[in-house]
Coordinates of C-alpha atoms and ligand atoms in Angstrom, one line a residue:
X16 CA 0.0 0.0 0.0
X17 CA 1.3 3.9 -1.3
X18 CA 1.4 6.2 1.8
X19 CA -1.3 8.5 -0.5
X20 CA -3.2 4.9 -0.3
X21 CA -3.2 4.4 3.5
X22 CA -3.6 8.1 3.8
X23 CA -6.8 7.9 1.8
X24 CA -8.0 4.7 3.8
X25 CA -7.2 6.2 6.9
X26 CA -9.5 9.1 6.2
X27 CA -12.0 6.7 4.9
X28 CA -12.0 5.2 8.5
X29 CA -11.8 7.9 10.2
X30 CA -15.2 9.3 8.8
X31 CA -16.8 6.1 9.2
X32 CA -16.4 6.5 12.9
X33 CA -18.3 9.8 12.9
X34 CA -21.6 8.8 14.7
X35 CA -24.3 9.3 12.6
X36 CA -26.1 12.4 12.1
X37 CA -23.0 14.5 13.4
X38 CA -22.2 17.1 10.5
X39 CA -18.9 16.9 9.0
X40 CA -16.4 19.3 7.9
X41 CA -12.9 19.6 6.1
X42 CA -10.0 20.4 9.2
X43 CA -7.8 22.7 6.0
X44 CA -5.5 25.3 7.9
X45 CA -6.5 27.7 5.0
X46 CA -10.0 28.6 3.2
X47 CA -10.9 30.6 0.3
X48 CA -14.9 30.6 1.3
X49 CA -16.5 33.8 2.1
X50 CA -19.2 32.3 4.2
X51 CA -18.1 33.1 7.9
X52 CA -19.8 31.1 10.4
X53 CA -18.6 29.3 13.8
X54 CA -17.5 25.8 14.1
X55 CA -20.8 24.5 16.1
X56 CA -19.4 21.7 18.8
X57 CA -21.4 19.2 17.0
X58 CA -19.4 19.4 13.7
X59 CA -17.0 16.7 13.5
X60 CA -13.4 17.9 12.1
X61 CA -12.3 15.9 9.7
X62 CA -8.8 15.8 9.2
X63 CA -6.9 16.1 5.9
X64 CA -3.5 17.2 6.5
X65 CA -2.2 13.9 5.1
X66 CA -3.6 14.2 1.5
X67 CA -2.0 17.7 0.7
X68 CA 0.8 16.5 -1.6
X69 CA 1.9 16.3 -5.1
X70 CA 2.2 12.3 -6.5
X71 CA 4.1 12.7 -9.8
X72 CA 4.4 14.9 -12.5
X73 CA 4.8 13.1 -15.9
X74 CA 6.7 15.6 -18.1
X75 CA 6.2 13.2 -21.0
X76 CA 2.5 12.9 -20.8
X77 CA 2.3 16.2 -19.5
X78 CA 0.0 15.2 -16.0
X79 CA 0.3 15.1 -12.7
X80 CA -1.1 13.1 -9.7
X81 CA -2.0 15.7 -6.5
X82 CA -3.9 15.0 -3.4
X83 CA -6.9 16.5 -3.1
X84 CA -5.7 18.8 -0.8
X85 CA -2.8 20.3 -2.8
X86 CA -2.5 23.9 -2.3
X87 CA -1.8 25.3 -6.2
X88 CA 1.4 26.9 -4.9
X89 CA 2.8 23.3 -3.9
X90 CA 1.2 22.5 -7.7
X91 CA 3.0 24.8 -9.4
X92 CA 6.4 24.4 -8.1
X93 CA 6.0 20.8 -8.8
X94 CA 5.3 21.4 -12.4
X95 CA 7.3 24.4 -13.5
X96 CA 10.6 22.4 -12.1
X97 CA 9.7 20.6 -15.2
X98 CA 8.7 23.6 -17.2
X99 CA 4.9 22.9 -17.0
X100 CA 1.8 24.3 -15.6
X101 CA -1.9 23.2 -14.8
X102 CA -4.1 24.5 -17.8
X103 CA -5.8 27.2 -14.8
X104 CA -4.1 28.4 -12.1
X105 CA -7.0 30.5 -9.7
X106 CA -5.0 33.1 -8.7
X107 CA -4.7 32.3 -4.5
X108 CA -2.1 30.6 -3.7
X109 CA -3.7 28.3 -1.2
X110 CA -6.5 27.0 -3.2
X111 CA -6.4 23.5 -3.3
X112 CA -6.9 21.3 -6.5
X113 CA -9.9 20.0 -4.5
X114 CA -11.2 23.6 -3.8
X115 CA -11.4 24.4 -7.1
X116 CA -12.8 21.6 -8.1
X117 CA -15.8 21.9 -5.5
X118 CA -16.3 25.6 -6.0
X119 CA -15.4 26.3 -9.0
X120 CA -11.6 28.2 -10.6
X121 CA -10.8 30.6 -12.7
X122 CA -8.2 32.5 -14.5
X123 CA -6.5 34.4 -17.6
X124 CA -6.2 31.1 -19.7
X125 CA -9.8 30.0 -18.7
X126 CA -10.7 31.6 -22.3
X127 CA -8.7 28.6 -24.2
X128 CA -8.8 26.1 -20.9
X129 CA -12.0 27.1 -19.6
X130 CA -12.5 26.3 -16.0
X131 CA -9.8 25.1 -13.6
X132 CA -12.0 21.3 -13.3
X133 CA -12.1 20.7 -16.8
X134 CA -8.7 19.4 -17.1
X135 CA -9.1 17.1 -14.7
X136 CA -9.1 13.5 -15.8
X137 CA -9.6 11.4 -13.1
X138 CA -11.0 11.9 -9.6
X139 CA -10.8 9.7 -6.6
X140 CA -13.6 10.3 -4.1
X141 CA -14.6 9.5 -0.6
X142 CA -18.3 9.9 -1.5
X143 CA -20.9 10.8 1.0
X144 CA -22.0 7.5 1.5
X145 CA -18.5 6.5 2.7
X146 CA -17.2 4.4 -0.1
X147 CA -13.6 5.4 -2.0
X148 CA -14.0 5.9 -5.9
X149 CA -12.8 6.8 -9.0
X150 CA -14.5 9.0 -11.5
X151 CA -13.6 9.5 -14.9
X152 CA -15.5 10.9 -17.7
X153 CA -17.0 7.9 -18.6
X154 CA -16.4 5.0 -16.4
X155 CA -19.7 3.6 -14.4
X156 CA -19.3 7.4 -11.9
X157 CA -19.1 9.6 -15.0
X158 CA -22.5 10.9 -13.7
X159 CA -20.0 12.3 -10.5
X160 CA -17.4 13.1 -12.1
X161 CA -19.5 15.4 -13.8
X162 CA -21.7 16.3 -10.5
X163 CA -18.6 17.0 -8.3
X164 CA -17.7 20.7 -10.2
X165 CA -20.1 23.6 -7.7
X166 CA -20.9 20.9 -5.2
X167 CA -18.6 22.6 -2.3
X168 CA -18.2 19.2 -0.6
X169 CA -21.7 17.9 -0.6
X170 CA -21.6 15.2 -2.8
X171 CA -18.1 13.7 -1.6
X172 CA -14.6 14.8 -1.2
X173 CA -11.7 14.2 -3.9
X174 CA -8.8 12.9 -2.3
X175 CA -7.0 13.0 -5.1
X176 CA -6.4 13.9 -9.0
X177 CA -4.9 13.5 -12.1
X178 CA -4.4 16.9 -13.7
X179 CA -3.1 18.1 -17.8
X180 CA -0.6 20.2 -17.4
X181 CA 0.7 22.6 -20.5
X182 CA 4.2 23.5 -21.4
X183 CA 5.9 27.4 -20.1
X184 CA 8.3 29.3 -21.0
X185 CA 10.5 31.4 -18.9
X186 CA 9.1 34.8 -19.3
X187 CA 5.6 36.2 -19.5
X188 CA 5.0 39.9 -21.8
X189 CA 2.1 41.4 -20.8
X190 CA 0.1 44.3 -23.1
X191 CA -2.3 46.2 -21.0
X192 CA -4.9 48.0 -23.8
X193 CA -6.7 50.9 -22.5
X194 CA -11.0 51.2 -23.2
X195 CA -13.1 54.2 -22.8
X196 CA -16.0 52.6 -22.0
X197 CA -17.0 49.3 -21.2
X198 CA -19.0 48.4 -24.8
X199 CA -15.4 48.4 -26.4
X200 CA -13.6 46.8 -24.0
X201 CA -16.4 44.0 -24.3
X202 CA -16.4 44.1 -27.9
X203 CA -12.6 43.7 -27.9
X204 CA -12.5 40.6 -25.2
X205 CA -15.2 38.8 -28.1
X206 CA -12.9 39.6 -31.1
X207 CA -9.4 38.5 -29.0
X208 CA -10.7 35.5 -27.7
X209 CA -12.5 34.3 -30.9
X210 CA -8.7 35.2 -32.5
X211 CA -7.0 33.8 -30.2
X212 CA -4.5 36.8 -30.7
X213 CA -4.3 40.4 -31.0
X214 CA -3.0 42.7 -33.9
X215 CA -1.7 39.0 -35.4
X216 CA 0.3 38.0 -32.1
X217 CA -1.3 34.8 -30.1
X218 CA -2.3 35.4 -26.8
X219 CA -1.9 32.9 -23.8
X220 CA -3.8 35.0 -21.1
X221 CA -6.5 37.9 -20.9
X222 CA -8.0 39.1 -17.9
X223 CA -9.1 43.1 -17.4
X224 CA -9.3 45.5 -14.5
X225 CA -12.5 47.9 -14.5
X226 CA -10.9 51.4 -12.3
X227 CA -14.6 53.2 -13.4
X228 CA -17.2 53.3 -15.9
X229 CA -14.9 55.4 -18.3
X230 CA -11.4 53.9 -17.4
X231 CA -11.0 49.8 -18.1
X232 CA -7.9 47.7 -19.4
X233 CA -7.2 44.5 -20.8
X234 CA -4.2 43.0 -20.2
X235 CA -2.8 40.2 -22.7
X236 CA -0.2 37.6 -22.1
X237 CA 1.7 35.7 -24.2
X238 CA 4.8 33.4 -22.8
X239 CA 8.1 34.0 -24.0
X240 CA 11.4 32.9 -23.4
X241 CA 13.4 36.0 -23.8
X242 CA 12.1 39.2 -22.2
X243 CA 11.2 41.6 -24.8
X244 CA 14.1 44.2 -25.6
X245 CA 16.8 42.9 -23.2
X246 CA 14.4 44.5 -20.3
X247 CA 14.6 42.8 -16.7
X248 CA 11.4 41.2 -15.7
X249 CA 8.9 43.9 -13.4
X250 CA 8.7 42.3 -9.2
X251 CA 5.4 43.2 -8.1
X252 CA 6.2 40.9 -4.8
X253 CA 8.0 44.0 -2.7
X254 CA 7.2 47.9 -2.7
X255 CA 5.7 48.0 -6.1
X256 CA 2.0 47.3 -6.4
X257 CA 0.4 45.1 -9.5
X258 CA -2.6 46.7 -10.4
X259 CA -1.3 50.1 -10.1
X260 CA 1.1 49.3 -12.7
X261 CA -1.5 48.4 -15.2
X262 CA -2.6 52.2 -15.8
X263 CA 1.3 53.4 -15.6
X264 CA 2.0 50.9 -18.3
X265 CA 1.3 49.7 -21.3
X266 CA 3.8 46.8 -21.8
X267 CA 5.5 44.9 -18.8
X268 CA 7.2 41.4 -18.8
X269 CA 7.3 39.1 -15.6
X270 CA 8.6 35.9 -15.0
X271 CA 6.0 33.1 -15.2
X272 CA 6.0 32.2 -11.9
X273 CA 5.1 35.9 -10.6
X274 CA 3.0 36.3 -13.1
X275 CA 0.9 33.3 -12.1
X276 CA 0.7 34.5 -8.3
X277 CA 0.8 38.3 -9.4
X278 CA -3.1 38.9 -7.8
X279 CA -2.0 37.1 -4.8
X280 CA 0.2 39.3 -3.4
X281 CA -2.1 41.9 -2.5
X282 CA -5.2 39.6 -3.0
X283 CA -6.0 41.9 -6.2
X284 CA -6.3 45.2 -4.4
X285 CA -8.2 43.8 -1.4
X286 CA -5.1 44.6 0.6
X287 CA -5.2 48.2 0.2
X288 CA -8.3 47.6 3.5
X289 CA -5.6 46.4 5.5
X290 CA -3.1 49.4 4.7
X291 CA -1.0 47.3 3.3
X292 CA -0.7 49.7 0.5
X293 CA 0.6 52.3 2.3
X294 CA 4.1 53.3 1.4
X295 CA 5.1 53.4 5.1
X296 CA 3.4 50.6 6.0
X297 CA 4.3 48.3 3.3
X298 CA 8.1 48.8 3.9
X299 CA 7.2 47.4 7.5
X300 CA 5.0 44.6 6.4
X301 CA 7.3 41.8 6.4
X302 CA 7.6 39.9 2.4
X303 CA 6.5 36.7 3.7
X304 CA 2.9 38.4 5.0
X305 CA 2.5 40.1 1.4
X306 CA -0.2 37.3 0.8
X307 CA -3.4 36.3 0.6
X308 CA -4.6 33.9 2.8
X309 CA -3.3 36.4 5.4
X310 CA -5.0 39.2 4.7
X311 CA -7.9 36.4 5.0
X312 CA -7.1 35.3 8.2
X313 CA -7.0 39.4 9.4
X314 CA -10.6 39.5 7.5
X315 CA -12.1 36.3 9.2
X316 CA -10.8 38.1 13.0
X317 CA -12.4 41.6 11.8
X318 CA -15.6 39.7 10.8
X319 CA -15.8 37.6 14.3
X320 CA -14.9 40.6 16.7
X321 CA -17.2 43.0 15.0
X322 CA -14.2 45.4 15.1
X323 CA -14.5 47.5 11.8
X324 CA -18.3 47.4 12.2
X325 CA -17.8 48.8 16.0
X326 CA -15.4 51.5 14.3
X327 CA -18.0 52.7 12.0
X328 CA -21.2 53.0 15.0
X329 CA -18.7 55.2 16.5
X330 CA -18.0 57.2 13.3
X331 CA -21.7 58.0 13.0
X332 CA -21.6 55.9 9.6
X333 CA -24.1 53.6 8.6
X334 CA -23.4 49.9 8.7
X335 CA -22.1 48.0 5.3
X336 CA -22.7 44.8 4.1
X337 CA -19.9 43.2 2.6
X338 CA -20.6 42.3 -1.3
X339 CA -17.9 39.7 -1.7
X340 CA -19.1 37.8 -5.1
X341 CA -17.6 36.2 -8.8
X342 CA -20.3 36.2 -11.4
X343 CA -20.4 35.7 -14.9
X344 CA -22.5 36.9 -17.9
X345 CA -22.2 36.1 -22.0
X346 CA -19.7 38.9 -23.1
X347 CA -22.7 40.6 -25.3
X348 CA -24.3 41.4 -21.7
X349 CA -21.4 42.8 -20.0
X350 CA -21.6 46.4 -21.1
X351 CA -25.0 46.1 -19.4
X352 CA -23.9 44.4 -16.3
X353 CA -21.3 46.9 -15.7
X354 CA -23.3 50.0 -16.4
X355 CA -25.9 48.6 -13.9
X356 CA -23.0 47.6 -11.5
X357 CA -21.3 51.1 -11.2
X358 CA -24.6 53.5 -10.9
X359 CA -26.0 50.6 -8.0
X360 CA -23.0 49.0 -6.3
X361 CA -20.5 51.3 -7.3
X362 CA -17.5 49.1 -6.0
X363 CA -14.1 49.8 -8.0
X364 CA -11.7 48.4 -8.8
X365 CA -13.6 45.2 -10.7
X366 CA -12.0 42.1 -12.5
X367 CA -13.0 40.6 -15.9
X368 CA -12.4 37.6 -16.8
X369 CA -13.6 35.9 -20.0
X370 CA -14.2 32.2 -20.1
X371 CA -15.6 29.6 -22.7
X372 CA -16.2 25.7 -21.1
X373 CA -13.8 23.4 -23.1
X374 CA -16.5 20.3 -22.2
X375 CA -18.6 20.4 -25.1
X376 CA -21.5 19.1 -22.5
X377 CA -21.1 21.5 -20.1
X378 CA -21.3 20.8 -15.8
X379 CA -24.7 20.0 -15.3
X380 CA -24.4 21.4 -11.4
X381 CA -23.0 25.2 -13.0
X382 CA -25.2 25.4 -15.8
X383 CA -22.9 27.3 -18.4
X384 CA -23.8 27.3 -22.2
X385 CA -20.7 25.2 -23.9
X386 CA -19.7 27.3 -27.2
X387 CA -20.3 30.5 -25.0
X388 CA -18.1 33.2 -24.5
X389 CA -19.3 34.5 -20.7
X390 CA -16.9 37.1 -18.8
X391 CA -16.6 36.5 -15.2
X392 CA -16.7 39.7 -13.2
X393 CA -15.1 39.9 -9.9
X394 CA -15.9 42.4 -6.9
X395 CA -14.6 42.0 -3.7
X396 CA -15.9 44.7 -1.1
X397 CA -18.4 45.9 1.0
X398 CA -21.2 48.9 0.2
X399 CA -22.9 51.0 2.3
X400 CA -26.6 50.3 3.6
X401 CA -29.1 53.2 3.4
X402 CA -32.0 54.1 6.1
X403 CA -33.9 50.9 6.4
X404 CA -31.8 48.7 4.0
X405 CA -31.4 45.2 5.3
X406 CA -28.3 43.2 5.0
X407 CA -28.1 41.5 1.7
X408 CA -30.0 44.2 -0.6
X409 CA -26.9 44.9 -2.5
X410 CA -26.0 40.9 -3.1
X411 CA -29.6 40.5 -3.8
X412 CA -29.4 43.4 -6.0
X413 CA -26.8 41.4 -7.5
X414 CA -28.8 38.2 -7.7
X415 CA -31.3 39.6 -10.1
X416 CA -29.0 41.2 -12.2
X417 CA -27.1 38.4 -13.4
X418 CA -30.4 36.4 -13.5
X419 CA -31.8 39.3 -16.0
X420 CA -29.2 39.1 -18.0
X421 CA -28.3 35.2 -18.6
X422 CA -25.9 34.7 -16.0
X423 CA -24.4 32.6 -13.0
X424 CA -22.9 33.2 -9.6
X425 CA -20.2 31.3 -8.0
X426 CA -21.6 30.2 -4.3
X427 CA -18.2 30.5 -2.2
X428 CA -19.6 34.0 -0.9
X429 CA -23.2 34.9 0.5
X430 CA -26.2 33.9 -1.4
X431 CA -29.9 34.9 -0.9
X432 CA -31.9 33.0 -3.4
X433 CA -35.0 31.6 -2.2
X434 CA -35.4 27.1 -2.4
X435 CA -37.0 27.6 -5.7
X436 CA -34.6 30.1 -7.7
X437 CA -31.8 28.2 -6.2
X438 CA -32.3 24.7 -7.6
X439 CA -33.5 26.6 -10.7
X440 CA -30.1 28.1 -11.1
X441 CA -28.1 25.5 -10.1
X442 CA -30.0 21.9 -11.6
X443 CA -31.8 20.4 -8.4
X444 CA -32.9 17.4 -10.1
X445 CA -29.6 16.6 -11.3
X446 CA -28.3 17.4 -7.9
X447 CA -31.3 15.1 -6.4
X448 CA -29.8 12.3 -8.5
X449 CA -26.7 12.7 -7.8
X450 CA -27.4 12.7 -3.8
X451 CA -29.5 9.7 -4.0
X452 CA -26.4 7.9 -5.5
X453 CA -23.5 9.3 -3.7
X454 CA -24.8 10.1 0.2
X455 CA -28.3 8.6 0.2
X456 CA -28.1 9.1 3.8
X457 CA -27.8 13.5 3.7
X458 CA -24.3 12.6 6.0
X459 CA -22.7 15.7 3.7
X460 CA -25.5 18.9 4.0
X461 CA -27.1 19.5 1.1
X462 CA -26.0 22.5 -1.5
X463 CA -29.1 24.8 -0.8
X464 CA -28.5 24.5 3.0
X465 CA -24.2 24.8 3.0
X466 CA -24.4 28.1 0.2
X467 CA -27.7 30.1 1.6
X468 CA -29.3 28.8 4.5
X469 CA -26.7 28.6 6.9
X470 CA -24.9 31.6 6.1
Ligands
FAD19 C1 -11.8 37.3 -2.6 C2 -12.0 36.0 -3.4 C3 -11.6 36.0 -4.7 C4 -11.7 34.8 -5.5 N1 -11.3 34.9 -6.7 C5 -11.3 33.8 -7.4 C6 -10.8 33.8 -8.7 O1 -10.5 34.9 -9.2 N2 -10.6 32.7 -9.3 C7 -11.0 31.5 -8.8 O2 -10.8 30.5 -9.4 N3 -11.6 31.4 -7.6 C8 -11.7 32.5 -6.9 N4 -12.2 32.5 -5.6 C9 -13.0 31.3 -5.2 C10 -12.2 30.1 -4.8 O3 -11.6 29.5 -5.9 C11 -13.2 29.1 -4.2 O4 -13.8 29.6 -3.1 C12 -12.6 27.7 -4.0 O5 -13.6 26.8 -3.7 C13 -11.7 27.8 -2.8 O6 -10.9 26.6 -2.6 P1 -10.2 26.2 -1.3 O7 -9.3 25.1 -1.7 O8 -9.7 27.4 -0.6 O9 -11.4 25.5 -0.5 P2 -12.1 25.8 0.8 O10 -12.3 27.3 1.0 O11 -11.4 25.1 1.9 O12 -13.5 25.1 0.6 C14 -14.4 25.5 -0.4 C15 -15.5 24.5 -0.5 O13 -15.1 23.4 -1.2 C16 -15.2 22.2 -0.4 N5 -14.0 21.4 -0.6 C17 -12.7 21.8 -0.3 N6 -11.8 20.9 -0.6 C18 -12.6 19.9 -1.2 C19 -12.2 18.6 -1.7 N7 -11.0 18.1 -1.8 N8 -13.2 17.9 -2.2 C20 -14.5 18.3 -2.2 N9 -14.9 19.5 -1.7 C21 -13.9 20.2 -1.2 C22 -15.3 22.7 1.0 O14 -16.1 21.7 1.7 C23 -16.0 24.0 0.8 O15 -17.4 23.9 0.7 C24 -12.2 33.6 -4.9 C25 -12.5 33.6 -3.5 C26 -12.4 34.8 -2.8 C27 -12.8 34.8 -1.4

């Protein structure tokens, strides 16, 4: 028996013990969920520190083997020591391959890769009802294999996977194209994707950062091995700050490893809450702390002392609900979204991010149109209530604009939907199926109850 196999069996065992009836939940030293809520003592920790390493990386077949609870930074060291890189790398360093898979991932090359799952080729799976799997596209658990992707844990947990990886080079050169308005910039993310390269040059990555309503970029990024014009690669990691440097500039070149973690650093601009922006302060903030899932962990204190909130009741400011949400709408409806977006929510910066499924029958638990060109939109905040707002107006706001115009919402952050729009949105009787094979026995919660109810 492989250690990953007695690690896997052990975990097997270990939830088998849990008395029945007693809710269950991942023991991860790091989350990327939005959803705050208290460990109740009747939740049952399940440990997984044992299943968070990389198997093998096959250079000639260009895969790898991970545990399910593989942080992408471990990932990516793995592979680019052999000059490879997952298809989709989300942009936090500590979401796990298992994460992603669950809720969902995202980035630059998702418009050619689509999302982070969907070069996944094999899953193994404690399921719900306490058996140990494997899922492939089309062995006899194609039907989970296919289910798992915007489950969040509900269905079963993958323990581990079998990933494509595609070949790097050393260097990244990034173009960042300036748009008026965002009609242009949305007609330009159709044409560049469709192309697959701008002004006759391939692309590799597009993403775009929305400052306001008449000030939004696109950055492209094509991998090369020689930085363009002799110049030394830009380090985004110390004093100087990412997305500042996409309205200074309008060509830049980083090394592929920084550019892969270059939101992380200051989680976007998320860090700019935390001071971590300011010059005086950054120069204290020790490198190692430039990160994400710290900033997190200083969020997830704020949010359970009440501190920030406290800060503002004594400021004589009303209170603000947080609007923490990805969503995604077809490209043609993105002009409208955004327009809508800045004169109600009126958070800034925002993050596009266009994406097209590579699975030409789509996820049936994320219902995305395969042959579609959607951009997800990323805001990560918090908005002011007015006189006699309740909490969630703005993220319900937010609800029925992406229903009006076609589009989804990722469920790591708050959700509001009632039962019925919910399963609606997100295939209940697919997901009904799919519990009545995999945890007959509701051991995992279900989806509606984990992403709304318990929020
Ligand atoms: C500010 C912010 C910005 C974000 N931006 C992006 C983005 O740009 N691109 C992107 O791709 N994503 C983004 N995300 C979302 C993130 O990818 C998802 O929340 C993802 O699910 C987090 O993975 P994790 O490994 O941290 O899992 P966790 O946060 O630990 O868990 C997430 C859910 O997945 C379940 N889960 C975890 N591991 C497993 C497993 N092995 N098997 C089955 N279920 C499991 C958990 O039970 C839980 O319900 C963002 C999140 C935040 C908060």
């Amino acid at each position: 028996m492989t250690v990953h196999q007695a690690a896997a069996a052990d975990l097997r065992a270990r939830y088998a013990r849990v008395p029945e009836g007693q809710r269950v939940r991942l023991a991860k030293p790091t989350s990327n969920l939005f959803r705050f809520r208290s460990d109740g003592a009747r939740i049952a920790r399940l440990d997984v520190g044992a299943l968070d390493q990389v198997l093998e990386v096959d250079p000639v077949a260009r895969t790898a083997k991970v545990q399910g609870m593989t942080t992408y930074e471990r990932f990516v060291d793995a592979t680019l020591a052999h000059g490879l890189m997952p298809m989709v790398v989300p942009q936090l360093k500590t979401i796990t391959v298992g994460g992603a898979l669950a809720g969902l991932g995202i980035e630059s090359s998702s418009f050619a890769n689509g999302l982070a799952h969907e070069s996944v080729i094999e899953i193994e799976v404690l399921t719900g009802d306490g058996r140990l799997i494997t899922a492939t596209r089309d062995n006899e658990h194609a039907d989970l294999f296919r289910g798992l992707p915007n489950s969040y844990g509900t269905l079963g947990y993958a323990v581990s996977l079998t990933v494509e990886l595609q070949p790097v080079k050393r260097y990244v050169a990034l173009r960042h194209l300036p748009f008026p308005d965002a009609a242009s910039c949305a007609e330009a993310i159709a044409t560049i994707c469709r192309d697959g390269s701008y002004e006759g040059t391939p692309i590799d990555f597009i993403d775009g950062t929305v400052f306001d309503a008449g000030e939004q970029y696109l950055t492209l990024g094509r991998f090369t091995d020689e930085a363009p014009g002799g110049r030394a690669a830009s380090d985004y990691t110390g004093q100087q700050i990412y997305y500042r440097s996409i309205q200074r500039l309008r060509e830049d070149v980083l090394t592929t490893r920084d550019y892969i973690w270059r939101w992380d650093t200051d989680w976007f601009w998320c860090s700019r809450a935390l001071g971590a922006q300011h010059p005086v302060i950054r120069r204290l903030w020790p490198d190692r702390y430039r990160r994400s899932d710290v900033y997190r962990k200083l969020v997830a204190l704020d949010r359970r002392r009440g501190f920030s909130g406290r800060v503002r009741g004594w400021q004589g400011l009303p209170p603000e609900e947080p609007v923490i949400q990805d969503i995604e709408v077809p490209v043609e409806r993105l002009a409208e979204f955004l327009d809508a977006f800045h004169r109600d929510i009126g958070i800034s910066p925002v993050w596009l991010c266009p994406v097209k499924l590579r699975e030409p029958s789509g996820w049936p638990l994320y219902p995305m149109e395969p042959d579609r060109l959607y951009v997800n939109v990323g805001f990560w905040s918090a908005v002011a209530l007015g006189e006699g707002q309740p909490m969630g107006t703005h993220n319900r706001r937010i609800e029925e604009l992406v229903a009006d115009l076609d589009g989804h919402k990722s469920l790591y952050s708050d959700s509001y939907y009632t039962v019925e729009e919910f399963w609606q949105n997100y295939n209940g009787p697919a997901y009904t199926e799919l519990k009545k094979s995999y945890d007959p026995g509701g051991r995992l919660p279900d989806l509606y109850d984990k992403c709304v109810r318990e929020r």
